[in-house]
Each structure stands twice: as C-alpha cells, then as structure tokens.
mmCIF file with all atom_site columns, C-alpha atoms in Angstrom:
data_model
loop_
_atom_site.group_PDB
_atom_site.id
_atom_site.type_symbol
_atom_site.label_atom_id
_atom_site.label_alt_id
_atom_site.label_comp_id
_atom_site.label_asym_id
_atom_site.label_entity_id
_atom_site.label_seq_id
_atom_site.pdbx_PDB_ins_code
_atom_site.Cartn_x
_atom_site.Cartn_y
_atom_site.Cartn_z
_atom_site.occupancy
_atom_site.B_iso_or_equiv
_atom_site.pdbx_formal_charge
_atom_site.auth_seq_id
_atom_site.auth_comp_id
_atom_site.auth_asym_id
_atom_site.auth_atom_id
_atom_site.pdbx_PDB_model_num
ATOM 1   C CA . MET A 1 1   ? 108.030 112.372 96.743  1.00 94.00 ? 1   MET A CA 1
ATOM 2   C CA . GLN A 1 2   ? 106.503 110.387 93.859  1.00 95.00 ? 2   GLN A CA 1
ATOM 3   C CA . VAL A 1 3   ? 107.404 106.691 94.186  1.00 97.00 ? 3   VAL A CA 1
ATOM 4   C CA . SER A 1 4   ? 106.599 104.075 91.557  1.00 96.00 ? 4   SER A CA 1
ATOM 5   C CA . ILE A 1 5   ? 106.571 100.391 92.503  1.00 96.00 ? 5   ILE A CA 1
ATOM 6   C CA . THR A 1 6   ? 106.377 97.329  90.270  1.00 94.00 ? 6   THR A CA 1
ATOM 7   C CA . GLY A 1 7   ? 104.926 94.279  91.961  1.00 92.00 ? 7   GLY A CA 1
ATOM 8   C CA . VAL A 1 8   ? 102.762 96.418  94.236  1.00 94.00 ? 8   VAL A CA 1
ATOM 9   C CA . THR A 1 9   ? 100.191 93.614  94.604  1.00 90.00 ? 9   THR A CA 1
ATOM 10  C CA . GLY A 1 10  ? 102.743 91.325  96.235  1.00 88.00 ? 10  GLY A CA 1
ATOM 11  C CA . PHE A 1 11  ? 103.412 91.010  99.955  1.00 88.00 ? 11  PHE A CA 1
ATOM 12  C CA . VAL A 1 12  ? 106.390 93.390  100.085 1.00 91.00 ? 12  VAL A CA 1
ATOM 13  C CA . GLY A 1 13  ? 104.960 95.836  97.527  1.00 93.00 ? 13  GLY A CA 1
ATOM 14  C CA . ARG A 1 14  ? 101.658 96.186  99.339  1.00 93.00 ? 14  ARG A CA 1
ATOM 15  C CA . HIS A 1 15  ? 103.310 96.905  102.682 1.00 95.00 ? 15  HIS A CA 1
ATOM 16  C CA . LEU A 1 16  ? 105.879 99.262  101.182 1.00 96.00 ? 16  LEU A CA 1
ATOM 17  C CA . ALA A 1 17  ? 103.165 101.233 99.375  1.00 97.00 ? 17  ALA A CA 1
ATOM 18  C CA . ASN A 1 18  ? 101.129 101.598 102.570 1.00 96.00 ? 18  ASN A CA 1
ATOM 19  C CA . LEU A 1 19  ? 104.184 102.731 104.529 1.00 97.00 ? 19  LEU A CA 1
ATOM 20  C CA . LEU A 1 20  ? 105.106 105.321 101.886 1.00 97.00 ? 20  LEU A CA 1
ATOM 21  C CA . LEU A 1 21  ? 101.529 106.602 101.765 1.00 97.00 ? 21  LEU A CA 1
ATOM 22  C CA . GLN A 1 22  ? 101.452 106.926 105.569 1.00 97.00 ? 22  GLN A CA 1
ATOM 23  C CA . GLU A 1 23  ? 104.649 108.978 105.320 1.00 97.00 ? 23  GLU A CA 1
ATOM 24  C CA . GLY A 1 24  ? 102.950 111.398 102.915 1.00 97.00 ? 24  GLY A CA 1
ATOM 25  C CA . HIS A 1 25  ? 104.354 110.209 99.581  1.00 98.00 ? 25  HIS A CA 1
ATOM 26  C CA . ALA A 1 26  ? 102.416 109.638 96.370  1.00 97.00 ? 26  ALA A CA 1
ATOM 27  C CA . VAL A 1 27  ? 102.622 106.083 95.022  1.00 97.00 ? 27  VAL A CA 1
ATOM 28  C CA . ALA A 1 28  ? 101.965 104.682 91.556  1.00 95.00 ? 28  ALA A CA 1
ATOM 29  C CA . GLY A 1 29  ? 102.032 100.907 91.530  1.00 94.00 ? 29  GLY A CA 1
ATOM 30  C CA . THR A 1 30  ? 101.821 98.267  88.840  1.00 92.00 ? 30  THR A CA 1
ATOM 31  C CA . GLY A 1 31  ? 100.662 94.703  89.098  1.00 90.00 ? 31  GLY A CA 1
ATOM 32  C CA . THR A 1 32  ? 99.386  92.021  86.789  1.00 85.00 ? 32  THR A CA 1
ATOM 33  C CA . ARG A 1 33  ? 95.971  91.836  88.451  1.00 83.00 ? 33  ARG A CA 1
ATOM 34  C CA . SER A 1 34  ? 93.215  93.627  86.538  1.00 78.00 ? 34  SER A CA 1
ATOM 35  C CA . ARG A 1 35  ? 92.422  95.595  89.699  1.00 77.00 ? 35  ARG A CA 1
ATOM 36  C CA . GLN A 1 36  ? 93.517  95.771  93.294  1.00 76.00 ? 36  GLN A CA 1
ATOM 37  C CA . ASN A 1 37  ? 91.420  96.209  96.408  1.00 78.00 ? 37  ASN A CA 1
ATOM 38  C CA . PHE A 1 38  ? 93.917  96.398  99.244  1.00 80.00 ? 38  PHE A CA 1
ATOM 39  C CA . ILE A 1 39  ? 95.056  100.034 99.024  1.00 86.00 ? 39  ILE A CA 1
ATOM 40  C CA . ASP A 1 40  ? 92.478  102.782 99.227  1.00 87.00 ? 40  ASP A CA 1
ATOM 41  C CA . HIS A 1 41  ? 94.270  106.101 99.420  1.00 91.00 ? 41  HIS A CA 1
ATOM 42  C CA . GLU A 1 42  ? 93.882  109.367 97.502  1.00 93.00 ? 42  GLU A CA 1
ATOM 43  C CA . ASN A 1 43  ? 97.622  109.451 96.718  1.00 96.00 ? 43  ASN A CA 1
ATOM 44  C CA . PHE A 1 44  ? 97.702  105.916 95.297  1.00 96.00 ? 44  PHE A CA 1
ATOM 45  C CA . THR A 1 45  ? 97.348  105.075 91.615  1.00 93.00 ? 45  THR A CA 1
ATOM 46  C CA . TYR A 1 46  ? 97.156  101.486 90.404  1.00 94.00 ? 46  TYR A CA 1
ATOM 47  C CA . LEU A 1 47  ? 98.142  100.474 86.891  1.00 93.00 ? 47  LEU A CA 1
ATOM 48  C CA . SER A 1 48  ? 97.369  96.976  85.663  1.00 93.00 ? 48  SER A CA 1
ATOM 49  C CA . ALA A 1 49  ? 100.205 96.116  83.312  1.00 93.00 ? 49  ALA A CA 1
ATOM 50  C CA . ASP A 1 50  ? 102.369 93.425  81.827  1.00 94.00 ? 50  ASP A CA 1
ATOM 51  C CA . THR A 1 51  ? 105.730 94.979  82.664  1.00 93.00 ? 51  THR A CA 1
ATOM 52  C CA . THR A 1 52  ? 107.537 92.457  80.453  1.00 94.00 ? 52  THR A CA 1
ATOM 53  C CA . ARG A 1 53  ? 106.269 94.599  77.571  1.00 95.00 ? 53  ARG A CA 1
ATOM 54  C CA . PRO A 1 54  ? 106.738 98.304  76.982  1.00 95.00 ? 54  PRO A CA 1
ATOM 55  C CA . GLY A 1 55  ? 103.571 100.327 77.385  1.00 93.00 ? 55  GLY A CA 1
ATOM 56  C CA . PRO A 1 56  ? 101.750 103.272 78.905  1.00 91.00 ? 56  PRO A CA 1
ATOM 57  C CA . TRP A 1 57  ? 102.682 102.078 82.413  1.00 91.00 ? 57  TRP A CA 1
ATOM 58  C CA . GLN A 1 58  ? 106.200 103.368 81.740  1.00 93.00 ? 58  GLN A CA 1
ATOM 59  C CA . GLU A 1 59  ? 104.938 106.966 81.756  1.00 89.00 ? 59  GLU A CA 1
ATOM 60  C CA . ALA A 1 60  ? 104.200 106.770 85.496  1.00 85.00 ? 60  ALA A CA 1
ATOM 61  C CA . PHE A 1 61  ? 107.738 105.584 86.099  1.00 87.00 ? 61  PHE A CA 1
ATOM 62  C CA . ALA A 1 62  ? 109.186 108.405 83.996  1.00 89.00 ? 62  ALA A CA 1
ATOM 63  C CA . GLN A 1 63  ? 107.578 110.872 86.446  1.00 89.00 ? 63  GLN A CA 1
ATOM 64  C CA . ALA A 1 64  ? 108.893 109.164 89.590  1.00 94.00 ? 64  ALA A CA 1
ATOM 65  C CA . ASP A 1 65  ? 111.459 110.507 92.022  1.00 96.00 ? 65  ASP A CA 1
ATOM 66  C CA . ALA A 1 66  ? 112.117 106.945 93.165  1.00 96.00 ? 66  ALA A CA 1
ATOM 67  C CA . VAL A 1 67  ? 111.446 103.555 91.576  1.00 96.00 ? 67  VAL A CA 1
ATOM 68  C CA . VAL A 1 68  ? 111.236 100.256 93.445  1.00 96.00 ? 68  VAL A CA 1
ATOM 69  C CA . ASN A 1 69  ? 111.271 97.123  91.291  1.00 94.00 ? 69  ASN A CA 1
ATOM 70  C CA . LEU A 1 70  ? 109.615 94.214  93.084  1.00 93.00 ? 70  LEU A CA 1
ATOM 71  C CA . ALA A 1 71  ? 108.163 92.503  90.013  1.00 90.00 ? 71  ALA A CA 1
ATOM 72  C CA . GLY A 1 72  ? 108.730 88.831  89.468  1.00 85.00 ? 72  GLY A CA 1
ATOM 73  C CA . ARG A 1 73  ? 106.737 85.718  88.688  1.00 84.00 ? 73  ARG A CA 1
ATOM 74  C CA . SER A 1 74  ? 106.404 83.514  91.746  1.00 80.00 ? 74  SER A CA 1
ATOM 75  C CA . LEU A 1 75  ? 109.023 80.811  92.132  1.00 78.00 ? 75  LEU A CA 1
ATOM 76  C CA . PHE A 1 76  ? 106.354 78.554  93.599  1.00 82.00 ? 76  PHE A CA 1
ATOM 77  C CA . GLY A 1 77  ? 105.059 76.555  90.696  1.00 82.00 ? 77  GLY A CA 1
ATOM 78  C CA . ARG A 1 78  ? 106.006 73.708  88.420  1.00 88.00 ? 78  ARG A CA 1
ATOM 79  C CA . TRP A 1 79  ? 109.116 74.774  86.567  1.00 84.00 ? 79  TRP A CA 1
ATOM 80  C CA . THR A 1 80  ? 108.216 73.842  83.033  1.00 90.00 ? 80  THR A CA 1
ATOM 81  C CA . GLU A 1 81  ? 110.270 75.467  80.285  1.00 89.00 ? 81  GLU A CA 1
ATOM 82  C CA . ARG A 1 82  ? 107.425 77.930  79.735  1.00 92.00 ? 82  ARG A CA 1
ATOM 83  C CA . TYR A 1 83  ? 107.202 78.797  83.447  1.00 89.00 ? 83  TYR A CA 1
ATOM 84  C CA . LYS A 1 84  ? 110.964 79.278  83.658  1.00 87.00 ? 84  LYS A CA 1
ATOM 85  C CA . GLN A 1 85  ? 110.728 81.690  80.722  1.00 89.00 ? 85  GLN A CA 1
ATOM 86  C CA . GLU A 1 86  ? 108.016 83.620  82.588  1.00 88.00 ? 86  GLU A CA 1
ATOM 87  C CA . ILE A 1 87  ? 110.249 83.789  85.691  1.00 86.00 ? 87  ILE A CA 1
ATOM 88  C CA . TYR A 1 88  ? 113.110 85.072  83.548  1.00 85.00 ? 88  TYR A CA 1
ATOM 89  C CA . ASP A 1 89  ? 111.034 87.597  81.569  1.00 88.00 ? 89  ASP A CA 1
ATOM 90  C CA . SER A 1 90  ? 109.279 88.977  84.642  1.00 87.00 ? 90  SER A CA 1
ATOM 91  C CA . ARG A 1 91  ? 112.631 89.923  86.121  1.00 85.00 ? 91  ARG A CA 1
ATOM 92  C CA . VAL A 1 92  ? 114.940 90.711  83.226  1.00 86.00 ? 92  VAL A CA 1
ATOM 93  C CA . LEU A 1 93  ? 112.513 92.268  80.736  1.00 91.00 ? 93  LEU A CA 1
ATOM 94  C CA . THR A 1 94  ? 110.735 94.277  83.429  1.00 91.00 ? 94  THR A CA 1
ATOM 95  C CA . THR A 1 95  ? 114.049 95.710  84.593  1.00 90.00 ? 95  THR A CA 1
ATOM 96  C CA . ARG A 1 96  ? 114.995 96.540  81.005  1.00 91.00 ? 96  ARG A CA 1
ATOM 97  C CA . HIS A 1 97  ? 111.699 98.400  80.454  1.00 93.00 ? 97  HIS A CA 1
ATOM 98  C CA . LEU A 1 98  ? 112.026 100.257 83.748  1.00 92.00 ? 98  LEU A CA 1
ATOM 99  C CA . VAL A 1 99  ? 115.507 101.492 82.891  1.00 92.00 ? 99  VAL A CA 1
ATOM 100 C CA . GLU A 1 100 ? 114.255 102.592 79.453  1.00 92.00 ? 100 GLU A CA 1
ATOM 101 C CA . ALA A 1 101 ? 111.465 104.586 81.133  1.00 92.00 ? 101 ALA A CA 1
ATOM 102 C CA . LEU A 1 102 ? 113.723 106.554 83.468  1.00 92.00 ? 102 LEU A CA 1
ATOM 103 C CA . PRO A 1 103 ? 114.320 110.162 82.450  1.00 89.00 ? 103 PRO A CA 1
ATOM 104 C CA . GLU A 1 104 ? 117.778 111.047 81.195  1.00 89.00 ? 104 GLU A CA 1
ATOM 105 C CA . ASN A 1 105 ? 117.669 114.668 82.390  1.00 91.00 ? 105 ASN A CA 1
ATOM 106 C CA . ARG A 1 106 ? 117.341 114.087 86.151  1.00 92.00 ? 106 ARG A CA 1
ATOM 107 C CA . ALA A 1 107 ? 118.393 111.693 88.856  1.00 93.00 ? 107 ALA A CA 1
ATOM 108 C CA . VAL A 1 108 ? 115.962 109.014 90.033  1.00 93.00 ? 108 VAL A CA 1
ATOM 109 C CA . VAL A 1 109 ? 116.553 106.656 92.940  1.00 94.00 ? 109 VAL A CA 1
ATOM 110 C CA . PHE A 1 110 ? 116.295 103.105 91.568  1.00 92.00 ? 110 PHE A CA 1
ATOM 111 C CA . CYS A 1 111 ? 116.048 100.146 93.923  1.00 91.00 ? 111 CYS A CA 1
ATOM 112 C CA . SER A 1 112 ? 115.596 96.690  92.508  1.00 85.00 ? 112 SER A CA 1
ATOM 113 C CA . THR A 1 113 ? 115.199 93.417  94.359  1.00 81.00 ? 113 THR A CA 1
ATOM 114 C CA . SER A 1 114 ? 117.574 90.560  93.839  1.00 61.00 ? 114 SER A CA 1
ATOM 115 C CA . ALA A 1 115 ? 117.091 86.854  94.241  1.00 59.00 ? 115 ALA A CA 1
ATOM 116 C CA . SER A 1 116 ? 118.715 84.704  96.862  1.00 57.00 ? 116 SER A CA 1
ATOM 117 C CA . GLY A 1 117 ? 119.246 82.258  94.006  1.00 71.00 ? 117 GLY A CA 1
ATOM 118 C CA . PHE A 1 118 ? 122.229 84.240  92.736  1.00 72.00 ? 118 PHE A CA 1
ATOM 119 C CA . TYR A 1 119 ? 124.690 82.044  94.594  1.00 75.00 ? 119 TYR A CA 1
ATOM 120 C CA . GLY A 1 120 ? 123.048 78.721  93.803  1.00 75.00 ? 120 GLY A CA 1
ATOM 121 C CA . ASN A 1 121 ? 122.831 75.813  96.215  1.00 77.00 ? 121 ASN A CA 1
ATOM 122 C CA . ARG A 1 122 ? 126.147 75.902  98.102  1.00 79.00 ? 122 ARG A CA 1
ATOM 123 C CA . GLY A 1 123 ? 125.169 73.873  101.159 1.00 82.00 ? 123 GLY A CA 1
ATOM 124 C CA . ASP A 1 124 ? 126.928 75.085  104.310 1.00 88.00 ? 124 ASP A CA 1
ATOM 125 C CA . GLU A 1 125 ? 129.539 77.128  102.441 1.00 85.00 ? 125 GLU A CA 1
ATOM 126 C CA . ILE A 1 126 ? 129.906 80.619  103.904 1.00 86.00 ? 126 ILE A CA 1
ATOM 127 C CA . LEU A 1 127 ? 129.108 83.172  101.206 1.00 80.00 ? 127 LEU A CA 1
ATOM 128 C CA . THR A 1 128 ? 130.059 86.834  101.008 1.00 83.00 ? 128 THR A CA 1
ATOM 129 C CA . GLU A 1 129 ? 129.329 89.652  98.563  1.00 76.00 ? 129 GLU A CA 1
ATOM 130 C CA . SER A 1 130 ? 132.474 88.673  96.656  1.00 83.00 ? 130 SER A CA 1
ATOM 131 C CA . SER A 1 131 ? 131.490 84.998  96.291  1.00 81.00 ? 131 SER A CA 1
ATOM 132 C CA . PRO A 1 132 ? 130.902 84.036  92.657  1.00 80.00 ? 132 PRO A CA 1
ATOM 133 C CA . GLY A 1 133 ? 127.389 83.355  91.464  1.00 78.00 ? 133 GLY A CA 1
ATOM 134 C CA . GLY A 1 134 ? 126.145 79.854  90.851  1.00 79.00 ? 134 GLY A CA 1
ATOM 135 C CA . GLU A 1 135 ? 125.404 78.207  87.528  1.00 79.00 ? 135 GLU A CA 1
ATOM 136 C CA . ASP A 1 136 ? 121.849 76.925  88.024  1.00 76.00 ? 136 ASP A CA 1
ATOM 137 C CA . PHE A 1 137 ? 118.716 78.493  86.505  1.00 75.00 ? 137 PHE A CA 1
ATOM 138 C CA . LEU A 1 138 ? 118.015 81.044  89.265  1.00 71.00 ? 138 LEU A CA 1
ATOM 139 C CA . SER A 1 139 ? 121.676 82.048  89.348  1.00 73.00 ? 139 SER A CA 1
ATOM 140 C CA . ARG A 1 140 ? 121.637 82.781  85.631  1.00 70.00 ? 140 ARG A CA 1
ATOM 141 C CA . VAL A 1 141 ? 118.374 84.764  85.933  1.00 67.00 ? 141 VAL A CA 1
ATOM 142 C CA . SER A 1 142 ? 119.867 86.775  88.804  1.00 65.00 ? 142 SER A CA 1
ATOM 143 C CA . LYS A 1 143 ? 123.040 87.512  86.838  1.00 58.00 ? 143 LYS A CA 1
ATOM 144 C CA . ASP A 1 144 ? 121.069 88.636  83.777  1.00 63.00 ? 144 ASP A CA 1
ATOM 145 C CA . TRP A 1 145 ? 118.790 90.770  85.971  1.00 57.00 ? 145 TRP A CA 1
ATOM 146 C CA . GLU A 1 146 ? 121.804 92.389  87.628  1.00 59.00 ? 146 GLU A CA 1
ATOM 147 C CA . ALA A 1 147 ? 123.383 93.148  84.237  1.00 58.00 ? 147 ALA A CA 1
ATOM 148 C CA . GLU A 1 148 ? 120.138 94.826  83.102  1.00 54.00 ? 148 GLU A CA 1
ATOM 149 C CA . ALA A 1 149 ? 119.969 96.985  86.235  1.00 54.00 ? 149 ALA A CA 1
ATOM 150 C CA . LEU A 1 150 ? 123.534 98.204  85.833  1.00 54.00 ? 150 LEU A CA 1
#
C-alpha cells in the first residue's frame, strides 16, 4: 500500500512511517524541514513542503491508497496573533489542500488528527462525543478543521 503522511517529521509521524515501512508499505512523507535524517529506507520518500500552500507535494498524495494528516504548527510557543494564524493555517489550509489532492475516481482512506482543544477548558465536566465544542481559539480551529475534512 502507498501511504502519504503530512507531519512525518513529528513524533507521531516518524514512528508511524517506520511502522508502516516495517510492515512492507511505501511511504511518502511531507514536513517543513528542508531535509530529514531519521528515516533511511528504500520505500520512503521525503518531500519538504509548505502544506498550507498548494504545490507539487500534492501529487504524491494523489497517488496514495491512504493519507494520514498529522500536520500542525506546534502549540508550544507564544501565541501572538501571527502565531495563532500559523496554527490555524497549518491545520485548516493543509486539510483543504489534502482534500483537493485526493483523486475523484477511486477511494482513498483519509485519517486526520484532531485537537483535544475542540471541547475547550471544561474543568472536571465529563465530556462525550456528543458534547458541544468550546468557544476558545483552539476550539474554533478544531471546528474549522473538522468542517474542512468533511
């Protein structure tokens, strides 16, 4: 199977790619780093790309049997207005460009991460899948991301 992963240079992406490669799959991964040095495998292709913009990286995703979207600017940083826009764009725009890249003539498995911030800070309140989302910044980003994926 050909699997394409955004955010392959992150903790989860790196481990997922290695697991898929060990299982005999081919993996194409994107990351924002100019190069990567943690995966050395003949069935691994790395594409340095800004996934918030359309580009040649989308071609690898158009060929995939499965797509895993792990892209997202780190939440660990000073949340200036500019940084918050980068957090938003890295999730929402990347998802939009991934969906645009998927072929219309065949089925592709699409798995996209979601943020725990969807529900907002609710203290000790017990939350379920049917609980409404919060209204803070991360909640809004999560809602917009979810709308893009659907």
